[in-house]
Amino acid sequence: MTFSPSPESSPSKEYSKTPCYTCRRRRVTCDKLLPACRKCHRAGKPCLGYKKPLTWVRGVASRGKMMGLTFDDVSGEQKHSSTLDQPKLQQQLGGYSNGDAGVSPPRERSRSFGQRFKNARAISSINGYQSHTEHVDWNRRSQDMHNQDLHVVQTSPRLLPALTDPVFQDMDELSRHYLTYYDRQFCWLMVLFETRNRNPYRRLLQMVGTSPALCAAIAAIGSCHNLQTLHYSRKSCFDKGTASRLPRSSLQDGDEQFIKSPDPMVRTVYQHVLMFKQRALYLLERSLSDPEQRGEETTIASALLLIILDLVESGRDGWKVHVEGAKRLIQSRLSNCDDGDSLSMFLTGNCMIFDIMGSTLAPSGTWTVPISTQLETTPPQLSASESDLFLGCPAYLLHLILFISSLRHANASSQTRAAQADVSTILSHIDAFDPEQWTLKLQSQVSEISDDSFFPDDSSSPSRIYSLFRPSNRNERPSFRDPYHLASAHKVAITIYATRVLLRPSVEEYSFADQVTQLITHISQIPRSSEIFKSILWPTFIAGIECRCPEQRAWIRDTVETLWLGCLTANIKAAVRVLDAIWDRENDGNVQGDWIEFLDRSNVSWLFV
């Protein structure tokens, strides 16, 4: 029989200098025997040892004035005098609560261009632009950059959820901040209309954990759009429901306006834009140098997002580099592309669309071979993407633009391969397009997805854009006539574009006055309350460059400015600047050729979508 000696049977000759904590709490004399107290063993008590045990307390201290207080309570008392109270802050942030978990669309988002602008002004006041209670001296040049980054995140609207998705756990707080901004403030701009779980640009967030380049590109877009909002929202205002005219000085290119901005937050966010953009370019280059990552969908998605980044940043030239790179990557995948792979179809279709629309305003002869060399039939990727992208141009008309641009650039460069066709045949194909049938087809597609007659219900999706000129009506349901007028506007605009590009009539002997009036009529039928209003830039620009009537020009400029104030992407601002340059040239009598020759001489590739 074995015998387990007790502390009594195996006394130790080693003693502690201090009593054990069990005897201390029992207020008895400890024998200080090591390794355990003999009195504790006799009393049947667990000996806590001779070192101070850990004790959980409900606060930062177990005694004194800090007893029972948490770090949130302490920081809240210190910042109470310099911050907005929580209910008021919650109201100004549009309902973003600390309980919002995950990356998902907010329950309420003002889609009105006027409401979005007013929200931007409210946000800017929270960020410190109009707050007189901010105690940080931002004029000190020795301020540490890291502290500024933290200040941007901490003083910006509470976009970060209380619970962090595992995909975003390993990211720094600044990256998560701009990824959340991209999700809640930008993604809705990239689709024709929001439906339940039907925004492919928001789904790209699911891949940021596996692609650092994709993560950096999304953060760059979020920071760049945030920069535009912070810098320009205070430079324009709404007065009795009308948008103020943008000053021409604000339409100048260059980043000096951000560098020398009197607002410290603008300067800081501009540094974030440069940081994330440089990071995205570096990581994309590293992915391209790796044979295993070169053909992955995340690499193509990163290139696509850099195209969009240039739209937000300027819409000038930079997008073309990324389009050409994406075309090479996609061309190697077309033979292996599965028509059932929705992600591949989305990436290919969107890159095709940006390539096609960019070719319309690129200098003659600078466009390379299109992604799809099959000019005889409409590529299936275009049909699959026409309801996903915000452009709103039917796939049939996009294919015709592809054909027309191939002919245009083939005449100026032998590098582009294009089929030959009679101009009258092309115009007859354009005339054969039926906007009514296309709209009914689009309506049926959306009805299958959203379980609604055309648009999802307010309770399950972000609120729609409401008119800038009348109060919002929550019960108002958008008419399916809006996409009809958008398709009709594209049809007329492509007719004007094809005639100008292929026939090249002189400005003096040929006028598109009737077509421009018809085009403006269709655009004016799309309410500024409609979510589809964000898709009118390209047809409106075509109407503007062919317009000769001063009243129509004023209406076009006001319409594009309203679009700019609602979307705040710099390519819209650049479109106003280009229109002003073309009109000033005609007003001064210095007309040398049509607008195509003007764009050729400028040697700038614009992307106005």
XYZ file of C-alpha atoms in Angstrom:
609
model
C 0.000 0.000 0.000
C 1.335 3.387 -0.981
C 1.305 6.314 1.354
C 1.056 9.999 0.315
C 2.817 12.055 2.905
C 1.026 15.117 4.175
C 2.730 18.363 5.097
C 2.810 17.021 8.678
C 4.750 13.887 7.737
C 7.312 15.652 5.579
C 8.161 18.890 7.280
C 10.271 21.367 5.383
C 13.084 23.291 6.818
C 12.464 26.258 4.494
C 10.290 29.140 5.641
C 8.899 32.256 3.982
C 9.613 35.716 5.261
C 5.954 36.722 4.908
C 2.717 34.919 5.796
C 0.561 33.348 3.084
C -2.397 35.341 1.756
C -4.936 32.776 2.982
C -3.838 33.253 6.597
C -3.767 37.012 6.057
C -7.390 37.005 4.961
C -8.370 34.628 7.820
C -6.459 36.885 10.253
C -4.565 33.965 11.832
C -0.880 33.429 12.506
C 0.805 31.665 9.588
C 3.589 29.123 10.162
C 5.239 30.387 6.921
C 6.159 26.842 5.936
C 7.231 26.234 2.319
C 5.925 25.226 -0.122
C 2.491 25.367 1.556
C 1.172 26.571 4.867
C 0.461 23.733 7.333
C -2.392 25.674 8.959
C -4.179 25.978 5.617
C -3.876 22.206 5.129
C -5.300 21.485 8.583
C -8.187 23.908 8.050
C -8.945 22.446 4.607
C -8.339 25.788 2.904
C -6.464 26.235 -0.404
C -3.218 28.077 0.236
C -2.953 31.131 -2.041
C 0.816 31.160 -1.640
C 3.203 33.796 -0.507
C 3.024 35.990 -3.649
C 0.285 38.542 -4.121
C -2.529 36.912 -6.131
C -4.206 38.592 -9.122
C -7.472 40.253 -8.266
C -10.161 41.306 -10.770
C -11.690 44.663 -9.934
C -14.523 46.551 -11.614
C -12.415 49.517 -12.657
C -8.941 50.869 -13.193
C -8.203 50.849 -9.430
C -9.301 48.978 -6.312
C -9.256 52.039 -4.076
C -9.303 55.810 -4.205
C -11.135 58.128 -6.629
C -10.579 55.805 -9.598
C -12.240 52.825 -7.886
C -15.108 51.406 -9.956
C -14.296 53.486 -13.058
C -13.330 52.025 -16.452
C -11.019 53.574 -19.027
C -14.049 54.561 -21.126
C -15.553 56.371 -18.134
C -12.314 58.237 -17.442
C -11.713 59.234 -21.073
C -15.360 60.179 -21.445
C -15.167 62.601 -18.513
C -11.970 64.169 -19.856
C -13.396 64.644 -23.363
C -16.908 65.608 -22.348
C -16.225 69.316 -22.737
C -14.691 68.960 -26.226
C -17.009 66.440 -27.865
C -20.636 66.258 -28.866
C -22.982 64.380 -26.591
C -23.688 60.872 -27.851
C -27.343 61.293 -28.934
C -26.527 64.455 -30.868
C -23.462 62.855 -32.426
C -25.473 59.784 -33.349
C -28.079 61.958 -35.017
C -25.540 63.857 -37.128
C -23.771 60.666 -38.219
C -26.861 59.371 -39.910
C -27.653 56.519 -37.547
C -24.305 54.735 -37.447
C -24.269 53.126 -34.029
C -21.567 51.355 -32.129
C -23.612 48.215 -32.410
C -23.298 47.952 -36.173
C -21.234 44.810 -36.627
C -19.619 43.656 -39.833
C -19.262 45.448 -43.141
C -22.742 45.953 -44.493
C -24.870 48.759 -45.895
C -26.301 51.057 -43.239
C -30.004 50.986 -42.600
C -30.337 54.627 -43.553
C -28.295 56.498 -46.110
C -29.370 59.794 -47.585
C -29.274 59.368 -51.325
C -30.411 62.882 -52.111
C -27.679 64.991 -53.614
C -28.840 67.804 -51.378
C -29.062 65.603 -48.306
C -25.687 64.008 -49.022
C -24.167 67.462 -49.269
C -25.738 68.590 -46.003
C -24.521 65.417 -44.304
C -21.021 66.162 -45.572
C -21.211 69.607 -43.979
C -22.354 68.031 -40.708
C -19.512 65.533 -40.860
C -16.990 68.274 -41.578
C -18.154 70.138 -38.498
C -17.666 67.011 -36.412
C -14.226 66.492 -37.910
C -13.120 69.802 -36.506
C -13.640 72.233 -39.389
C -16.379 74.189 -37.683
C -15.847 73.082 -34.095
C -14.408 75.697 -31.779
C -13.894 73.233 -28.938
C -10.959 71.394 -30.513
C -7.925 71.937 -28.288
C -5.264 70.404 -30.551
C -2.905 72.930 -32.135
C -2.815 71.720 -35.719
C -0.588 74.582 -36.832
C 2.404 73.107 -35.047
C 4.588 71.657 -37.786
C 6.217 69.308 -35.298
C 2.982 67.347 -34.794
C 3.694 63.652 -35.150
C 2.150 62.064 -38.254
C 1.015 59.025 -36.313
C -0.972 61.191 -33.938
C -2.635 62.881 -36.913
C -3.644 59.503 -38.329
C -5.219 58.541 -35.027
C -6.948 61.922 -34.849
C -8.550 61.360 -38.260
C -9.934 58.009 -37.195
C -11.040 59.126 -33.739
C -12.718 62.371 -34.806
C -14.293 61.021 -38.000
C -17.853 59.686 -37.911
C -18.151 56.403 -36.062
C -17.935 54.187 -39.157
C -16.000 51.377 -37.480
C -18.233 48.689 -35.995
C -17.950 47.600 -32.402
C -17.230 44.000 -33.434
C -14.455 43.407 -35.947
C -14.934 40.877 -38.715
C -12.145 38.264 -38.667
C -11.227 39.292 -42.214
C -10.232 42.743 -40.956
C -8.725 41.815 -37.599
C -5.083 42.009 -38.684
C -5.462 45.419 -40.361
C -4.470 48.704 -38.842
C -7.239 50.986 -37.661
C -6.688 53.507 -40.457
C -7.153 50.865 -43.168
C -10.319 49.554 -41.522
C -11.623 53.103 -41.290
C -11.295 53.731 -45.028
C -12.557 50.260 -45.933
C -15.686 51.003 -43.944
C -15.975 54.396 -45.632
C -15.732 52.654 -49.024
C -18.456 50.235 -47.981
C -20.938 52.739 -46.587
C -20.271 55.940 -48.513
C -18.928 54.920 -51.925
C -20.139 51.497 -53.074
C -23.623 52.714 -53.936
C -22.111 55.026 -56.565
C -20.727 52.075 -58.515
C -23.989 50.288 -59.336
C -26.994 51.351 -61.357
C -29.200 50.801 -58.334
C -28.863 48.975 -55.030
C -30.629 45.660 -54.563
C -30.344 43.077 -51.816
C -26.839 41.604 -51.728
C -26.340 42.741 -55.323
C -23.364 45.071 -55.246
C -20.290 43.322 -56.659
C -18.032 46.182 -55.599
C -19.053 45.647 -51.992
C -18.397 41.921 -52.347
C -14.779 42.671 -53.173
C -14.354 43.459 -49.487
C -14.560 39.743 -48.799
C -11.201 39.240 -50.551
C -9.145 41.884 -48.745
C -7.841 39.313 -46.287
C -6.166 37.349 -49.085
C -4.902 40.256 -51.190
C -2.959 43.158 -49.633
C -2.983 44.954 -53.008
C -6.776 44.796 -53.159
C -7.018 46.045 -49.578
C -4.726 48.995 -50.294
C -6.636 49.890 -53.483
C -9.968 49.946 -51.638
C -8.476 52.043 -48.833
C -7.052 54.435 -51.443
C -10.495 54.875 -53.013
C -12.096 55.477 -49.628
C -9.483 58.024 -48.575
C -9.565 59.809 -51.953
C -13.341 60.164 -51.960
C -13.204 61.286 -48.342
C -10.641 63.911 -49.374
C -12.937 65.226 -52.114
C -15.816 65.385 -49.651
C -13.842 67.217 -46.977
C -12.227 69.710 -49.345
C -15.093 70.575 -51.689
C -18.213 70.201 -49.577
C -17.552 73.563 -47.893
C -16.694 75.334 -51.163
C -20.170 74.915 -52.625
C -23.508 75.311 -50.941
C -27.200 74.892 -51.573
C -29.363 77.964 -51.449
C -33.102 77.394 -51.514
C -32.750 74.062 -53.273
C -30.396 75.118 -56.051
C -26.749 74.237 -56.459
C -24.264 77.057 -56.483
C -22.086 77.452 -59.537
C -18.644 75.991 -59.144
C -15.932 78.642 -59.447
C -13.522 78.024 -62.284
C -10.598 78.210 -59.912
C -11.863 75.040 -58.239
C -11.751 73.188 -61.554
C -8.008 73.500 -61.996
C -5.874 70.394 -61.924
C -3.114 69.795 -59.426
C -2.786 68.677 -55.837
C -1.424 71.977 -54.563
C -4.901 72.892 -53.361
C -4.796 69.964 -50.928
C -1.201 70.538 -49.841
C -1.821 74.210 -49.062
C -5.314 73.750 -47.672
C -5.931 75.763 -44.489
C -7.795 72.764 -43.084
C -5.373 70.389 -41.324
C -7.694 67.424 -41.804
C -7.569 67.881 -45.588
C -3.774 67.908 -45.535
C -3.695 64.793 -43.369
C -6.207 62.843 -45.465
C -4.300 63.836 -48.611
C -1.218 62.201 -47.111
C -3.326 59.102 -46.490
C -4.351 59.071 -50.161
C -0.731 59.184 -51.295
C 0.249 56.499 -48.797
C -2.471 54.021 -49.768
C -2.077 54.698 -53.488
C 1.673 54.108 -53.344
C 1.080 50.959 -51.312
C -1.491 49.657 -53.806
C 0.810 50.279 -56.785
C 3.746 48.613 -55.057
C 1.749 45.550 -53.990
C 0.158 45.229 -57.435
C 3.591 45.327 -59.049
C 4.744 42.627 -56.655
C 1.712 40.484 -57.536
C 2.407 40.884 -61.245
C 5.993 39.761 -60.766
C 4.783 36.530 -59.159
C 3.707 33.992 -61.841
C 1.285 32.341 -59.420
C -0.500 35.577 -58.513
C -0.385 37.250 -61.919
C -3.514 35.600 -63.270
C -5.536 35.578 -60.074
C -8.853 37.380 -59.858
C -7.631 39.505 -56.965
C -4.894 40.944 -59.188
C -7.397 41.891 -61.902
C -9.714 43.306 -59.242
C -6.859 45.462 -57.925
C -6.257 46.859 -61.420
C -9.990 47.545 -61.798
C -10.081 49.422 -58.501
C -7.092 51.537 -59.543
C -9.091 52.556 -62.630
C -11.877 53.693 -60.327
C -9.368 55.448 -58.088
C -8.294 57.582 -61.033
C -11.948 58.442 -61.730
C -12.299 59.724 -58.193
C -8.932 61.479 -58.345
C -9.004 63.105 -61.805
C -10.342 60.945 -64.664
C -7.319 61.972 -66.696
C -4.782 59.609 -68.341
C -3.939 57.502 -65.288
C -6.885 55.152 -65.783
C -5.580 54.183 -69.219
C -2.424 52.571 -67.822
C -4.461 50.305 -65.564
C -6.945 49.495 -68.340
C -4.112 48.370 -70.603
C -2.681 46.223 -67.826
C -6.065 44.697 -67.048
C -6.630 43.978 -70.749
C -3.450 41.914 -70.906
C -4.394 39.952 -67.813
C -7.944 39.337 -69.007
C -6.914 38.400 -72.548
C -4.963 35.441 -71.183
C -8.013 34.312 -69.182
C -10.765 34.641 -71.798
C -10.193 31.164 -73.199
C -10.441 29.649 -69.713
C -13.190 31.934 -68.444
C -16.267 30.078 -67.240
C -19.499 31.796 -68.210
C -20.937 30.650 -64.888
C -18.206 32.348 -62.860
C -19.927 35.554 -61.778
C -16.754 37.151 -60.405
C -14.777 36.604 -63.610
C -17.687 37.884 -65.689
C -17.975 40.951 -63.467
C -14.261 41.795 -63.622
C -14.005 41.211 -67.368
C -17.213 43.073 -68.160
C -16.354 46.128 -66.079
C -12.840 46.392 -67.509
C -14.360 46.115 -70.998
C -16.826 48.890 -70.260
C -14.165 51.269 -68.952
C -12.009 50.443 -71.978
C -14.852 51.092 -74.431
C -16.029 54.331 -72.837
C -12.462 55.575 -72.477
C -11.877 55.054 -76.191
C -14.583 57.595 -77.062
C -12.647 60.585 -75.684
C -9.078 59.346 -76.136
C -6.878 61.022 -78.784
C -7.229 59.360 -82.167
C -4.908 56.437 -82.735
C -3.979 55.948 -79.070
C -6.367 53.075 -78.401
C -4.958 49.555 -78.551
C -6.664 46.322 -79.517
C -9.886 45.888 -77.491
C -10.233 43.106 -74.944
C -12.647 41.200 -77.158
C -11.597 40.967 -80.781
C -14.978 39.523 -81.723
C -16.625 42.654 -83.050
C -19.414 40.751 -84.802
C -21.362 39.762 -81.677
C -21.953 41.390 -78.317
C -19.553 39.883 -75.749
C -21.495 38.069 -73.002
C -19.473 39.929 -70.367
C -21.080 43.215 -71.448
C -24.583 41.800 -71.150
C -23.795 40.393 -67.721
C -22.436 43.723 -66.459
C -24.963 46.205 -67.850
C -27.196 45.963 -64.776
C -24.286 45.922 -62.308
C -22.288 48.989 -63.325
C -23.518 52.522 -62.736
C -22.994 53.456 -66.417
C -26.486 52.341 -67.423
C -25.584 51.964 -71.103
C -27.195 48.897 -72.732
C -24.789 46.170 -73.840
C -26.061 46.400 -77.423
C -25.086 50.072 -77.617
C -21.772 49.410 -75.862
C -20.932 46.905 -78.580
C -21.725 49.523 -81.224
C -19.449 52.031 -79.460
C -16.735 49.364 -79.501
C -17.178 48.988 -83.251
C -17.272 52.752 -83.893
C -14.171 53.408 -81.794
C -12.345 50.619 -83.605
C -13.079 52.329 -86.910
C -12.110 55.746 -85.576
C -8.759 54.702 -84.163
C -8.035 52.436 -87.136
C -8.165 55.459 -89.421
C -5.447 57.160 -87.369
C -3.325 54.152 -86.458
C -2.620 50.852 -88.109
C -2.200 49.192 -84.711
C -5.931 48.773 -84.124
C -7.657 45.982 -86.008
C -11.239 46.762 -86.922
C -13.786 45.521 -89.399
C -14.998 47.793 -92.139
C -18.622 48.812 -92.378
C -20.778 51.401 -94.056
C -21.700 54.376 -91.860
C -25.351 54.135 -92.834
C -25.356 50.500 -91.713
C -23.995 51.477 -88.311
C -26.587 54.222 -87.917
C -29.342 51.777 -88.859
C -28.137 49.390 -86.151
C -28.271 52.228 -83.624
C -31.758 53.161 -84.761
C -32.881 49.537 -84.399
C -32.285 49.587 -80.666
C -35.542 49.678 -78.679
C -35.148 51.369 -75.262
C -38.615 50.198 -74.215
C -37.801 46.518 -74.687
C -34.464 46.919 -72.941
C -36.134 48.571 -69.954
C -38.711 45.788 -69.650
C -35.938 43.202 -69.779
C -34.004 45.072 -67.103
C -37.124 45.310 -64.972
C -37.694 41.562 -65.134
C -34.069 40.856 -64.201
C -34.214 43.096 -61.166
C -37.601 41.728 -60.112
C -36.169 38.224 -59.935
C -33.415 39.439 -57.614
C -35.174 41.943 -55.399
C -38.640 40.325 -55.086
C -40.037 43.756 -55.807
C -41.661 45.416 -58.803
C -38.480 47.267 -59.654
C -36.591 48.539 -56.623
C -36.134 46.940 -53.193
C -38.167 48.082 -50.244
C -36.894 50.885 -48.036
C -36.710 48.654 -44.990
C -34.128 46.323 -46.536
C -31.891 48.591 -48.563
C -30.293 52.017 -48.397
C -32.705 54.841 -48.975
C -32.855 56.139 -52.509
C -31.764 59.478 -53.817
C -34.437 62.080 -53.261
C -34.874 65.287 -55.108
C -32.729 68.283 -54.451
C -35.622 70.590 -55.305
C -38.527 69.109 -53.339
C -38.999 67.377 -49.992
C -38.328 63.650 -49.891
C -41.283 61.307 -50.049
C -40.485 57.986 -48.448
C -43.494 56.330 -50.082
C -42.559 57.457 -53.574
C -41.537 54.560 -55.807
C -39.232 55.338 -58.747
C -40.718 54.849 -62.172
C -39.202 52.385 -64.601
C -39.311 55.256 -67.083
C -36.039 56.529 -65.615
C -33.906 53.729 -67.147
C -35.930 54.121 -70.336
C -34.919 57.770 -70.651
C -31.338 56.885 -69.740
C -31.175 54.259 -72.500
C -32.816 56.686 -74.941
C -30.271 59.365 -74.031
C -27.420 56.944 -74.711
C -28.994 56.015 -78.037
C -29.175 59.643 -79.198
C -25.692 60.408 -77.847
C -24.188 57.436 -79.712
C -25.920 58.569 -82.907
C -24.313 62.005 -82.536
C -20.954 60.460 -81.675
C -20.994 58.028 -84.622
C -21.935 60.756 -87.100
C -19.256 63.128 -85.834
C -16.535 60.473 -85.642
C -17.163 58.578 -88.870
C -18.457 61.288 -91.220
C -16.498 64.213 -89.708
C -18.813 66.958 -91.014
C -17.552 70.513 -90.610
C -18.871 72.567 -87.725
C -20.156 75.284 -90.049
C -22.122 73.098 -92.445
C -23.650 70.570 -90.079
C -25.524 71.079 -86.823
C -26.878 68.558 -84.348
C -29.381 71.029 -82.880
C -32.370 68.679 -83.155
C -30.487 65.697 -81.755
C -29.088 67.796 -78.895
C -32.581 69.021 -78.020
C -33.868 65.461 -78.077
C -30.965 64.329 -75.910
C -31.518 67.104 -73.371
C -35.226 66.251 -73.278
C -34.512 62.660 -72.275
C -31.959 63.704 -69.654
C -34.338 66.262 -68.177
C -36.964 63.527 -67.757
C -34.691 61.748 -65.268
C -35.450 63.374 -61.907
C -32.540 64.502 -59.817
C -34.212 62.421 -57.133
C -33.582 59.254 -59.137
C -30.763 56.914 -58.289
C -30.104 56.641 -62.026
C -29.302 60.357 -62.197
C -25.659 59.526 -61.389
C -25.366 57.725 -64.768
C -25.978 60.695 -67.078
C -22.440 62.107 -67.368
C -21.351 60.701 -70.739
C -24.541 61.534 -72.729
C -24.712 64.953 -71.050
C -21.104 65.652 -72.026
C -21.821 64.647 -75.653
C -24.780 67.036 -75.642
C -22.595 69.794 -74.225
C -19.789 69.566 -76.793
C -22.290 69.674 -79.678
C -24.552 72.317 -78.130
C -24.621 75.850 -79.607
C -27.525 77.365 -77.661
C -26.453 79.477 -74.625
C -29.566 78.526 -72.650
C -28.980 74.838 -73.247
C -25.327 75.203 -72.294
C -26.307 76.840 -69.020
C -28.725 73.994 -68.288
C -26.086 71.374 -69.115
C -23.502 73.024 -66.879
C -25.948 73.279 -64.004
C -26.898 69.608 -64.434
C -23.282 68.420 -64.434
C -22.516 70.585 -61.398
C -25.438 69.032 -59.537
C -24.101 65.614 -60.438
C -20.661 66.650 -59.155
C -22.037 67.874 -55.847
C -23.840 64.573 -55.333
C -21.061 62.170 -56.346
C -17.886 64.190 -55.631
C -15.705 62.291 -58.090
C -13.122 64.490 -59.776
C -13.804 63.245 -63.317
C -17.191 65.021 -63.182
C -15.457 68.239 -62.161
C -13.011 67.751 -65.036
C -15.920 67.343 -67.468
C -17.164 70.812 -66.510
C -13.688 72.223 -67.093
C -13.408 70.617 -70.549
C -16.846 71.910 -71.539
C -15.866 75.412 -70.428
C -12.684 75.221 -72.507
C -14.568 74.118 -75.638
C -17.253 76.771 -75.191
C -14.722 79.541 -74.513
C -12.872 78.603 -77.666
C -16.064 78.909 -79.711
C -17.119 82.154 -78.011
C -13.740 83.692 -78.819
C -14.106 82.710 -82.474
C -10.966 80.600 -82.270
C -12.548 77.465 -83.707
C -10.024 75.260 -85.457
C -11.763 72.007 -86.281
C -14.322 70.118 -84.230
C -14.069 68.863 -80.661
C -12.336 65.672 -81.805
C -9.399 67.710 -83.106
C -9.466 69.726 -79.887
C -9.122 66.552 -77.813
C -6.430 65.234 -80.156
C -4.368 68.407 -79.728
C -4.765 68.301 -75.954
C -3.285 64.773 -75.978
C -5.309 63.857 -72.878
C -7.403 60.721 -72.462
C -10.539 61.475 -70.458
C -12.914 58.991 -68.867
C -16.248 60.703 -68.270
C -18.585 58.039 -66.877
